[in-house]
PDB file of C-alpha atoms in Angstrom:
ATOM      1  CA  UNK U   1      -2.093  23.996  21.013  1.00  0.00           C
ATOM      2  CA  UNK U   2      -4.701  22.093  19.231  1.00  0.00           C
ATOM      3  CA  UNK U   3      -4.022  19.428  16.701  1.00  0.00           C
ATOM      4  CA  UNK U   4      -5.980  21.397  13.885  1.00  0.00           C
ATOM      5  CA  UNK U   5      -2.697  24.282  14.672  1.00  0.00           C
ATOM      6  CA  UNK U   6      -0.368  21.567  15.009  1.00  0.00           C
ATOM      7  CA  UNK U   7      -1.265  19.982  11.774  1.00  0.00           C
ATOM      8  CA  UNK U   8      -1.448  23.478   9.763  1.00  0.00           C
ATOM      9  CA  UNK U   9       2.245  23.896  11.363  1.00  0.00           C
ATOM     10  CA  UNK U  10       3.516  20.851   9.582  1.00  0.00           C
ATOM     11  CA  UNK U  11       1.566  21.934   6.221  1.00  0.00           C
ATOM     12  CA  UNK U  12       3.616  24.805   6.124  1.00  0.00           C
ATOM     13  CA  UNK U  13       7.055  23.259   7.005  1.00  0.00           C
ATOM     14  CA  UNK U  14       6.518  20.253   4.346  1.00  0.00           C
ATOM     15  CA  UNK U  15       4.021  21.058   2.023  1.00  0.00           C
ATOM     16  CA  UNK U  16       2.658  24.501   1.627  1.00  0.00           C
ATOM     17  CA  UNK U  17      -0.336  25.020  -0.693  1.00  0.00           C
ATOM     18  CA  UNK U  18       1.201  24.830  -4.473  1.00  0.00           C
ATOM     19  CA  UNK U  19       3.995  22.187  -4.067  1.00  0.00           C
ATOM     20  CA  UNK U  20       5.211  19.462  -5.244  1.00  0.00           C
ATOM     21  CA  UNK U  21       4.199  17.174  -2.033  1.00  0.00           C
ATOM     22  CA  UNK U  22       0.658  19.052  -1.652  1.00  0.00           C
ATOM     23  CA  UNK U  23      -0.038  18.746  -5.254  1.00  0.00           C
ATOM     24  CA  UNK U  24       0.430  14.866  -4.930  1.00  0.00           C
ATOM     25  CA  UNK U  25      -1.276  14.407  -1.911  1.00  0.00           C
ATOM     26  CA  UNK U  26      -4.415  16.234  -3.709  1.00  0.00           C
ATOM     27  CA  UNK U  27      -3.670  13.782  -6.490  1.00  0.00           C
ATOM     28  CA  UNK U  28      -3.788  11.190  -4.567  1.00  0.00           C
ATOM     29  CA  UNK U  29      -7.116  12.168  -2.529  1.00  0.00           C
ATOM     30  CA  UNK U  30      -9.013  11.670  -5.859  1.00  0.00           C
ATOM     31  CA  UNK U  31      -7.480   8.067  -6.648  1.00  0.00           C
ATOM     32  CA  UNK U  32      -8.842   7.110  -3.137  1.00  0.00           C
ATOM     33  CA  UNK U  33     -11.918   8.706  -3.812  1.00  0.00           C
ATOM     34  CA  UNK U  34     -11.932   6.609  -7.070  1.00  0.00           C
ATOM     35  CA  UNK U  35     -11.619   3.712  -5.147  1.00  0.00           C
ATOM     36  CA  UNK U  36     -14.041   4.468  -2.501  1.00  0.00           C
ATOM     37  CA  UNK U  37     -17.149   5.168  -5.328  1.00  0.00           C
ATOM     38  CA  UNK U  38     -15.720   1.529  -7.273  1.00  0.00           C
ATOM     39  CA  UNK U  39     -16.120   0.027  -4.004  1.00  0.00           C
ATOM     40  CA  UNK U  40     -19.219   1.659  -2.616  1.00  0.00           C
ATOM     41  CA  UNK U  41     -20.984   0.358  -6.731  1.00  0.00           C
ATOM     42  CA  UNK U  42     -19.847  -3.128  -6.209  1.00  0.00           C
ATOM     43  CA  UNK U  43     -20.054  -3.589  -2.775  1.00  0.00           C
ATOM     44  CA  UNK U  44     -16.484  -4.065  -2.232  1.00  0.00           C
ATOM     45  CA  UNK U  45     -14.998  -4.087   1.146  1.00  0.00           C
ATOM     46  CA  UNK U  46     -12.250  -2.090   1.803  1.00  0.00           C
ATOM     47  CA  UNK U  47     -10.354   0.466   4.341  1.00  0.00           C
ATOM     48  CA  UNK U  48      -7.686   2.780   4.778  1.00  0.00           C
ATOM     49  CA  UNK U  49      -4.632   1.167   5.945  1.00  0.00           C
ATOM     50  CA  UNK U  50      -0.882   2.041   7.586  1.00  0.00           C
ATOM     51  CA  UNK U  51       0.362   5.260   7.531  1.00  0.00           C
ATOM     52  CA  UNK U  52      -2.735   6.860   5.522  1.00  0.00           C
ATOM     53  CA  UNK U  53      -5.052   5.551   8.425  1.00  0.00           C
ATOM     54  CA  UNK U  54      -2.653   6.968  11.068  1.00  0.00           C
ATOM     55  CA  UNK U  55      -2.989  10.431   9.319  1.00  0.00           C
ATOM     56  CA  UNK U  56      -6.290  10.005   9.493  1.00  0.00           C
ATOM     57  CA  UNK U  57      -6.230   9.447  13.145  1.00  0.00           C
ATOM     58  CA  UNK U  58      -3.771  11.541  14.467  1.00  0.00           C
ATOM     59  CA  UNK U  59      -3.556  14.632  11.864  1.00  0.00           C
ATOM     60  CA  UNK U  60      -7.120  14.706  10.259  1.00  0.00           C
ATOM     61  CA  UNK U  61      -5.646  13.479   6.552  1.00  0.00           C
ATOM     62  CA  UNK U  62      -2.047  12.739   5.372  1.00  0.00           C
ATOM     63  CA  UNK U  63       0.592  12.912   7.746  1.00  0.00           C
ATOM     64  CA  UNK U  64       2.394  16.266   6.354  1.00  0.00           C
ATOM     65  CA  UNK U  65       5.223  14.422   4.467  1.00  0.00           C
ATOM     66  CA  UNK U  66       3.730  11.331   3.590  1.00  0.00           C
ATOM     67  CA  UNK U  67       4.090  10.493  -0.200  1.00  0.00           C
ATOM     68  CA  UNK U  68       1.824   7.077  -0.655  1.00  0.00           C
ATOM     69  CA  UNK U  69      -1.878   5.806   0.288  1.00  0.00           C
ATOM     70  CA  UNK U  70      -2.407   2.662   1.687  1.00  0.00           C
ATOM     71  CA  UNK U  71      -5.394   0.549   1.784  1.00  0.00           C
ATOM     72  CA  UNK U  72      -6.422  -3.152   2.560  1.00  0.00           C
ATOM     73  CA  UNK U  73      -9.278  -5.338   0.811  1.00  0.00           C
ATOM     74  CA  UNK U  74     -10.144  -9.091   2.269  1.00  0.00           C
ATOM     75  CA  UNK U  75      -9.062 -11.407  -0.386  1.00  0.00           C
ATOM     76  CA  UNK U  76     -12.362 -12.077  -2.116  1.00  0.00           C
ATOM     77  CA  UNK U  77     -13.081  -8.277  -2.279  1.00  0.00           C
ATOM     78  CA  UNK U  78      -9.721  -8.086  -3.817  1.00  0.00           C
ATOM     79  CA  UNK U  79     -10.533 -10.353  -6.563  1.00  0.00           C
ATOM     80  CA  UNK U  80     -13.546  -8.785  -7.468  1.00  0.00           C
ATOM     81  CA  UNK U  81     -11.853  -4.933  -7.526  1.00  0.00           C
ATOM     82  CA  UNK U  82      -9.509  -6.895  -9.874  1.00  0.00           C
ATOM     83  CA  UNK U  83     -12.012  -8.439 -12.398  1.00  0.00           C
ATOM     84  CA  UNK U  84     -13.055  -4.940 -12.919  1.00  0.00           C
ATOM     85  CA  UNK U  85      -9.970  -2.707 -13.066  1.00  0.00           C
ATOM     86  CA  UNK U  86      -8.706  -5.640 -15.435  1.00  0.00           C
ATOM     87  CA  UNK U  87     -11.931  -5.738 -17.591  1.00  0.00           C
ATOM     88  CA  UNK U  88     -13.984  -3.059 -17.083  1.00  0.00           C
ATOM     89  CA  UNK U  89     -12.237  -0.077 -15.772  1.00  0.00           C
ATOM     90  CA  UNK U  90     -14.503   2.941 -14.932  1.00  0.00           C
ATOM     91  CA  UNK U  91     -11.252   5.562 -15.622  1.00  0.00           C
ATOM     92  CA  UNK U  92      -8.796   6.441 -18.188  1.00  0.00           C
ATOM     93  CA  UNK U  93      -7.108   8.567 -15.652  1.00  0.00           C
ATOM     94  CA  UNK U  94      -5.862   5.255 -13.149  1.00  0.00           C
ATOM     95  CA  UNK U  95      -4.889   2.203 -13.944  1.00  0.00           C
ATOM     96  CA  UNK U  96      -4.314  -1.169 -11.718  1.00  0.00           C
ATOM     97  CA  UNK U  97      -0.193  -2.215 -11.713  1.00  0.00           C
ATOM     98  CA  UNK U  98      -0.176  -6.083 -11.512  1.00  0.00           C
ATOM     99  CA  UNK U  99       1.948  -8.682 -13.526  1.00  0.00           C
ATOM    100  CA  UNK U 100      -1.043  -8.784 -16.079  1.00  0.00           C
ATOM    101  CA  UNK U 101      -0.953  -5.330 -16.527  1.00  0.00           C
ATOM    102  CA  UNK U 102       3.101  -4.740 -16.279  1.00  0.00           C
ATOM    103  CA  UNK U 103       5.256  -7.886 -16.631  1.00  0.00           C
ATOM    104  CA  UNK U 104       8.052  -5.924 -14.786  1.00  0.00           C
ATOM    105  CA  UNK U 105       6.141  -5.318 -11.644  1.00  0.00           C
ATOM    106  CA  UNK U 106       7.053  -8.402  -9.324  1.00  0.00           C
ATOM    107  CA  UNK U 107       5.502  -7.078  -6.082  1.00  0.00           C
ATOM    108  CA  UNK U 108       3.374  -9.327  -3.852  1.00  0.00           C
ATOM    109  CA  UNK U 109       0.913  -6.463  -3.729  1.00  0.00           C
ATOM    110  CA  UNK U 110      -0.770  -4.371  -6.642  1.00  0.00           C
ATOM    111  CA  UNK U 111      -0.891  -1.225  -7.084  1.00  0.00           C
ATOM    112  CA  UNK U 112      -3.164   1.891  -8.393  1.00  0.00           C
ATOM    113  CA  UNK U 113      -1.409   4.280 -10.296  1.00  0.00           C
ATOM    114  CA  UNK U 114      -1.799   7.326 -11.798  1.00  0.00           C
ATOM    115  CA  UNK U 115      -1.246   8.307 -15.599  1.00  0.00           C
ATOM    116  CA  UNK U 116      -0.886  11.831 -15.037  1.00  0.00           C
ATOM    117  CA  UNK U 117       2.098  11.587 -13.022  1.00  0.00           C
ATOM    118  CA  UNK U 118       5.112   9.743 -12.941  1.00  0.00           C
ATOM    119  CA  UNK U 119       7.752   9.002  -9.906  1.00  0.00           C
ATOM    120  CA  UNK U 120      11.377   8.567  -9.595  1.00  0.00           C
ATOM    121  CA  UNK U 121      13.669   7.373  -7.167  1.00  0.00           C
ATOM    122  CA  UNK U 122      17.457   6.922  -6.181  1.00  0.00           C
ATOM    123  CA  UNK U 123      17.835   3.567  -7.787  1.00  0.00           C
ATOM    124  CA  UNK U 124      16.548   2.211 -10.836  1.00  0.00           C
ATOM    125  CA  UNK U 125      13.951  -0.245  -9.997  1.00  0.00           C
ATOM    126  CA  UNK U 126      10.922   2.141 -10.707  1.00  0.00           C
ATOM    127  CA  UNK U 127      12.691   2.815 -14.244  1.00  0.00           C
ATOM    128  CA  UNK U 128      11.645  -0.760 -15.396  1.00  0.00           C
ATOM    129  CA  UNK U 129       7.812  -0.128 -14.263  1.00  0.00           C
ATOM    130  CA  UNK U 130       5.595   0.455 -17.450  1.00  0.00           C
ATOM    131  CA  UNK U 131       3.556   2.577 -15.435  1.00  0.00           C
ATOM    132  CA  UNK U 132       5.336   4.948 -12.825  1.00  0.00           C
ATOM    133  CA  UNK U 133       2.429   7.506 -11.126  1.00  0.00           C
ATOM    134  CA  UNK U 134       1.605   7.927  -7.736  1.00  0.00           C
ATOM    135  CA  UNK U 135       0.101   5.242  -6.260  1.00  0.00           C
ATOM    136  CA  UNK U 136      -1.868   3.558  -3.692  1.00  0.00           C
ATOM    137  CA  UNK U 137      -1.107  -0.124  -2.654  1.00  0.00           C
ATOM    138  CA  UNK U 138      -3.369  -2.744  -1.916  1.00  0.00           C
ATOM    139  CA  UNK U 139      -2.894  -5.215   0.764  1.00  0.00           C
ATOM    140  CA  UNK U 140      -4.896  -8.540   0.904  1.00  0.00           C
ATOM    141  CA  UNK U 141      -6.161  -9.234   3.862  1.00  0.00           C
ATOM    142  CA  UNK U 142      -6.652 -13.026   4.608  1.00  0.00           C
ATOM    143  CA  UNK U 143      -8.192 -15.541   7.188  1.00  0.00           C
ATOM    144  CA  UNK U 144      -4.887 -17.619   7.211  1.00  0.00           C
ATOM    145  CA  UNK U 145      -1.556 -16.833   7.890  1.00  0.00           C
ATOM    146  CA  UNK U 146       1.202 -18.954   9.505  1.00  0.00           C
ATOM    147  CA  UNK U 147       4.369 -17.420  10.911  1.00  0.00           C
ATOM    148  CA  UNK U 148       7.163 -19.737   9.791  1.00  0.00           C
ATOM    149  CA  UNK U 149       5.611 -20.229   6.487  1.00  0.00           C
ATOM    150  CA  UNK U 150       5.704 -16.277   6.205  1.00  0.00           C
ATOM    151  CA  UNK U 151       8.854 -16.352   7.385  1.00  0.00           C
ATOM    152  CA  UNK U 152      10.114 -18.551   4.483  1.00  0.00           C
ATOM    153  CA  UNK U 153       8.058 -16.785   1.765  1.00  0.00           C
ATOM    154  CA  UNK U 154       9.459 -13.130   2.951  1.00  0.00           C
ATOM    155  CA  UNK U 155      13.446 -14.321   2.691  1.00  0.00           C
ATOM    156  CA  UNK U 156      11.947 -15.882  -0.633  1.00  0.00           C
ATOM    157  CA  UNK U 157      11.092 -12.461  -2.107  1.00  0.00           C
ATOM    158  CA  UNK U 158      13.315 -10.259  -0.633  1.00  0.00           C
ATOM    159  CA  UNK U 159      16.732 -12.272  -1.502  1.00  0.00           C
ATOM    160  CA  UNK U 160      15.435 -14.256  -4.666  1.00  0.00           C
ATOM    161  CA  UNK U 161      12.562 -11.361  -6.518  1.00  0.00           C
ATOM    162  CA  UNK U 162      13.266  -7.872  -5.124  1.00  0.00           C
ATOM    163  CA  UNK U 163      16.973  -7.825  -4.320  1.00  0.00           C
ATOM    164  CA  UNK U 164      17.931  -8.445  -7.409  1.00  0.00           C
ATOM    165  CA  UNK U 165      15.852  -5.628  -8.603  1.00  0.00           C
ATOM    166  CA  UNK U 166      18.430  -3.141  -7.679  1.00  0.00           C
ATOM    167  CA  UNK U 167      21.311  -2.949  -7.792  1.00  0.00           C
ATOM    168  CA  UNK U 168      24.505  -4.660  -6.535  1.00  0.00           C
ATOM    169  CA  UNK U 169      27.715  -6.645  -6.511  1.00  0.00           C
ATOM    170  CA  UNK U 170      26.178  -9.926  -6.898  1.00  0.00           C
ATOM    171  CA  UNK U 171      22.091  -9.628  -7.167  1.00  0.00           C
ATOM    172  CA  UNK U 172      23.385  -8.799 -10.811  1.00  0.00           C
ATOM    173  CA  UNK U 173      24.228 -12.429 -11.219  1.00  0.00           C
ATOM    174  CA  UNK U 174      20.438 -14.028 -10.590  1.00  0.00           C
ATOM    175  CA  UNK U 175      18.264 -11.128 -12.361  1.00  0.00           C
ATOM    176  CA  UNK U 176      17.436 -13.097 -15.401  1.00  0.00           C
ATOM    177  CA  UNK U 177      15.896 -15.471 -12.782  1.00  0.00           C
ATOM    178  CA  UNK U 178      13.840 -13.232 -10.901  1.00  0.00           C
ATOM    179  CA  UNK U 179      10.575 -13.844 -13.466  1.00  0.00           C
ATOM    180  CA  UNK U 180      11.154 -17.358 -12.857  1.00  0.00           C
ATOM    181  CA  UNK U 181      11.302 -16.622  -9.010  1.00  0.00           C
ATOM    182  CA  UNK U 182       8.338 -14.882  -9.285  1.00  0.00           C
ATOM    183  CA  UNK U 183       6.119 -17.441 -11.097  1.00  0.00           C
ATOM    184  CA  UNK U 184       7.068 -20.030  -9.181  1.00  0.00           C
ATOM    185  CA  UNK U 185       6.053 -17.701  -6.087  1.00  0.00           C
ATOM    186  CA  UNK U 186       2.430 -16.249  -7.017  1.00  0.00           C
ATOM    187  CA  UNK U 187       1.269 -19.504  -8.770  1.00  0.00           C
ATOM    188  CA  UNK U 188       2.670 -22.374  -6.351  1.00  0.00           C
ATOM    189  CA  UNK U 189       4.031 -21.135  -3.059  1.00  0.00           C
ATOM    190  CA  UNK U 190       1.705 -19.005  -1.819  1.00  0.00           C
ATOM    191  CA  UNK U 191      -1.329 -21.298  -2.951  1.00  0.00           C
ATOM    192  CA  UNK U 192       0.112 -24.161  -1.279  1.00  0.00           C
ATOM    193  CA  UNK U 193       0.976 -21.823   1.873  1.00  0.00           C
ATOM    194  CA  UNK U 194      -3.248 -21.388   1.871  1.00  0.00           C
ATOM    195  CA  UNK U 195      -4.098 -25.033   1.596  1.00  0.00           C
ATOM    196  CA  UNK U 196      -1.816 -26.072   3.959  1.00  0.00           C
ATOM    197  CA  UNK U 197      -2.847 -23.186   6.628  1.00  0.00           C
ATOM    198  CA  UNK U 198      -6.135 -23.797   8.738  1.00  0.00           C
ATOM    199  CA  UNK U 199      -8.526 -20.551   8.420  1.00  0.00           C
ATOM    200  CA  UNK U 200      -9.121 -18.776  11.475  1.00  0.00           C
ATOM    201  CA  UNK U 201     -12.662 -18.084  12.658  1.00  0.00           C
ATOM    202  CA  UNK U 202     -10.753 -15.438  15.352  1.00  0.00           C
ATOM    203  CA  UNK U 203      -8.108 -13.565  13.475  1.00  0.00           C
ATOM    204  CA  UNK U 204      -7.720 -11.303  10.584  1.00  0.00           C
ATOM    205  CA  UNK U 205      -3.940 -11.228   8.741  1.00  0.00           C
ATOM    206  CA  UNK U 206      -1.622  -9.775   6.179  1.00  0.00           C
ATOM    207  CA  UNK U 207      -1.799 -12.387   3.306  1.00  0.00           C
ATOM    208  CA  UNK U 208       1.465 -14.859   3.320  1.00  0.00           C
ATOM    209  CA  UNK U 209       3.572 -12.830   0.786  1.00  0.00           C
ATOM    210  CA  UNK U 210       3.446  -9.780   2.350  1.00  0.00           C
ATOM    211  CA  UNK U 211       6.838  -7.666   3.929  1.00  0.00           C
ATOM    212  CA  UNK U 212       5.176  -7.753   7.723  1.00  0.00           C
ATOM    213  CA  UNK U 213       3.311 -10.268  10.098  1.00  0.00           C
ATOM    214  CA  UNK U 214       0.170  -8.679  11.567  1.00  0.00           C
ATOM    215  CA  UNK U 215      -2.348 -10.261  13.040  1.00  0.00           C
ATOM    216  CA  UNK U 216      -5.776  -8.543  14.322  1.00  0.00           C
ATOM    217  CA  UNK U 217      -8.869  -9.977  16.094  1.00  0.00           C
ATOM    218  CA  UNK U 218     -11.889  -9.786  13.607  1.00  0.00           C
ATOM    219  CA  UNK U 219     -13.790  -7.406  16.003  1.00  0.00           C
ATOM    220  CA  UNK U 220     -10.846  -4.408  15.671  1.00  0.00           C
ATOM    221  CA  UNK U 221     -11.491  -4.321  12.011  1.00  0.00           C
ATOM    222  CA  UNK U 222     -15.177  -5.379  11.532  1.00  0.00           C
ATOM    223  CA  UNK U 223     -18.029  -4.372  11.391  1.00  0.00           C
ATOM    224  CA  UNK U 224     -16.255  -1.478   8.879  1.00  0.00           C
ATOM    225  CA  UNK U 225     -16.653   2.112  10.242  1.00  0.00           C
ATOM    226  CA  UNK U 226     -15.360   5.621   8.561  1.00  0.00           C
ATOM    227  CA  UNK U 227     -13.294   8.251   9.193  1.00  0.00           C
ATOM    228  CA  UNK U 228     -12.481  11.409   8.163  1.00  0.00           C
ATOM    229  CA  UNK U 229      -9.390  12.219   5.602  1.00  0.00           C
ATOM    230  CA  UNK U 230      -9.183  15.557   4.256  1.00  0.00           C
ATOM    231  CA  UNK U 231     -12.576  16.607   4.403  1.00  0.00           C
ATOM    232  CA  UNK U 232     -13.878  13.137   3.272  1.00  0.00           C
ATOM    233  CA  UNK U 233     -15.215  10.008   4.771  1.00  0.00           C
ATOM    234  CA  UNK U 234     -13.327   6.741   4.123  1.00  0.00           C
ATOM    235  CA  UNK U 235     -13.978   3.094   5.215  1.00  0.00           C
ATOM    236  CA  UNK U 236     -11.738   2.548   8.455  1.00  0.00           C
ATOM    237  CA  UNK U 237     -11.628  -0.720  10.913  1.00  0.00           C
ATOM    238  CA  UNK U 238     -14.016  -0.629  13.547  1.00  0.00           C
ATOM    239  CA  UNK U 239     -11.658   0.073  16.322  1.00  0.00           C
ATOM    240  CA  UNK U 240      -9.014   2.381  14.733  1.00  0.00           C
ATOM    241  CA  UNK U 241      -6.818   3.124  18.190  1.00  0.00           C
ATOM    242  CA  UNK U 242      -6.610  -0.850  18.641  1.00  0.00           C
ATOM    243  CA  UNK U 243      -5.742  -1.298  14.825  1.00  0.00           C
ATOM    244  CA  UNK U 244      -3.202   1.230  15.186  1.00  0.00           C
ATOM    245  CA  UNK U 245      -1.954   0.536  18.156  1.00  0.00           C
ATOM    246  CA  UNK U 246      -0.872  -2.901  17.109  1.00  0.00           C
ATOM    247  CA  UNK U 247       0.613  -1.699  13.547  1.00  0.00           C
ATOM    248  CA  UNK U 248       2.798   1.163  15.360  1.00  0.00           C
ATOM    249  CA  UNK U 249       2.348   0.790  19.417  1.00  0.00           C
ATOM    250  CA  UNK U 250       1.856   4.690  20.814  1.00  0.00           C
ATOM    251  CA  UNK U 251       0.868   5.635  17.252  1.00  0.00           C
ATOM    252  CA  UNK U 252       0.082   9.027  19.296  1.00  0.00           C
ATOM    253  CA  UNK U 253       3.685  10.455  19.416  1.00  0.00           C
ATOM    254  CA  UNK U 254       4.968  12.821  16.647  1.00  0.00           C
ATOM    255  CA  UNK U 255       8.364  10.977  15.641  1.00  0.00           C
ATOM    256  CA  UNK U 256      11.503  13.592  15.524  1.00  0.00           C
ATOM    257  CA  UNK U 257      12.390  15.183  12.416  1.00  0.00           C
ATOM    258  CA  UNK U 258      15.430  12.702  11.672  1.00  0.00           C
ATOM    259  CA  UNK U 259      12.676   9.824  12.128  1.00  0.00           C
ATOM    260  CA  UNK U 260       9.535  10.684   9.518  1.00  0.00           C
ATOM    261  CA  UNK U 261       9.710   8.103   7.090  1.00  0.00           C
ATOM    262  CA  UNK U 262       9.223   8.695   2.965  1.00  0.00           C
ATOM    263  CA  UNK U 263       9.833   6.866   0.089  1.00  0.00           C
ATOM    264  CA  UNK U 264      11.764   9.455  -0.956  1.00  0.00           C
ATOM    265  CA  UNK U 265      10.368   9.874  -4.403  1.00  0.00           C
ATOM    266  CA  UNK U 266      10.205  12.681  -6.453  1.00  0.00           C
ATOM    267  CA  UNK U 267       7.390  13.598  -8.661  1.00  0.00           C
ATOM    268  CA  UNK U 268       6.784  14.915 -12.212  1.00  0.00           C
ATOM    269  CA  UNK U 269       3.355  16.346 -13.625  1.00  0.00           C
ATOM    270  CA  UNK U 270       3.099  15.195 -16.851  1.00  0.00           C
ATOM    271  CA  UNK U 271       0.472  17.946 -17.698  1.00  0.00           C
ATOM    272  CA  UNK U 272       2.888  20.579 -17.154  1.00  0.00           C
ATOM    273  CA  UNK U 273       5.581  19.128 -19.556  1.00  0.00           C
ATOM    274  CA  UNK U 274       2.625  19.619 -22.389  1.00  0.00           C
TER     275      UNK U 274
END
């Protein structure tokens, strides 16, 4: 059996033409596409990243019941997507979650979302967002990256900014603090983990802040190359089995049916409530 059968298999089984999961993957083709033409204007470096880039690979487009997009930008393409998403946004349809743009997002990564949809989860964290749509996150991808200080900057967030988030027994007790936490994060800790951190001339990284420690030689993800995801062409690291292969190890195999990871959110279209 082919993998153009195998992939029409899962379609059916998670999202059939017409739902909820296919209508937000379709959704969520056109915010990428978004991205791609902002980037391709402003020569802005960028490429599909994580589980969207493992679709890519292995099914041809989303993995069947994925419910995010990934992507990764090299810190001083980052800035400049930024600058204009902050100041001179092309689209009243998407909009860029930071802490400028939402003081109750405290992620170490920004976000695009969506303003014609809006998300929900088990818990109550996305309740505080000002904006709520499906998204895309956007990992910064830096030059510099040392283990222990990542390390110390990961317990940092997760105990101090997004534990306390949700809720629980005692993370109840330091929410108040968590802005605080967060300031002191963005503006001092993770500049200081730069300056103190030698660049590498070899190695490409997750920025310090982020959830996971990966680290890739230049050559897997440079010169930029594309791929095809659903139907389109997106930027993808030059050597997308080698990129994958150290995010996931034999990114090949199909996990079991008790293993395929979501986010487990649930989605509203705020079209059809008008």
């Amino acid at each position: 059996m082919i993998l153009r059968d195998i992939q029409e298999q899962f379609r059916m089984q998670y999202n059939p033409e017409g739902s909820v999961l296919y209508r937000a993957q379709c959704r969520m083709l056109e915010m990428l596409s978004f991205i791609d033409k902002v980037c391709e204007e402003n020569d802005i470096k960028y490429w599909i990243d994580s589980g969207t880039l493992l679709g890519a690979r292995r099914h041809g487009g989303f993995i069947p019941w994925d419910d995010d997009v990934d992507i990764c930008m090299p810190r001083e393409d980052y800035v400049k997507f930024k600058d204009i998403m902050l100041h001179n946004n092309p689209s009243n349809e998407f909009v860029l979650q930071c802490h400028e743009t939402d003081n109750h997002y405290f992620g170490t990564w920004d976000t695009l979302r969506d303003l014609k949809t809006e998300m929900s989860d088990n818990g109550k964290r996305l309740d505080m967002f000002k904006y709520r749509g499906l998204q895309i996150d956007i990992f910064i991808i830096d030059d510099r990256c040392n283990k222990q200080l990542w390390k110390f900057l990961r317990f940092y967030f997760a105990y101090l900014i997004n534990a306390p988030l949700f809720e629980g027994r005692f993370t109840k007790y330091i929410r108040r603090s968590v802005p605080f936490s967060f300031f002191l994060l963005k503006k001092v800790l993770l500049p200081l983990s730069r300056l103190v951190t030698s660049p590498s001339k070899k190695f490409l990284y997750y920025a310090n802040g982020m959830f996971w420690y990966l680290r890739w030689d230049r050559k897997v993800i440079l010169p930029l190359s594309k791929i095809e995801f659903e139907g389109k062409f997106f930027n993808s690291p030059n050597d997308v089995d080698k990129y994958l292969e150290i995010m996931y190890g034999d990114w090949r195999i199909i996990p079991d049916e008790e293993h395929r990871q979501t986010h487990n959110f649930s989605f509203n279209f705020l079209d059809d409530n008008r």
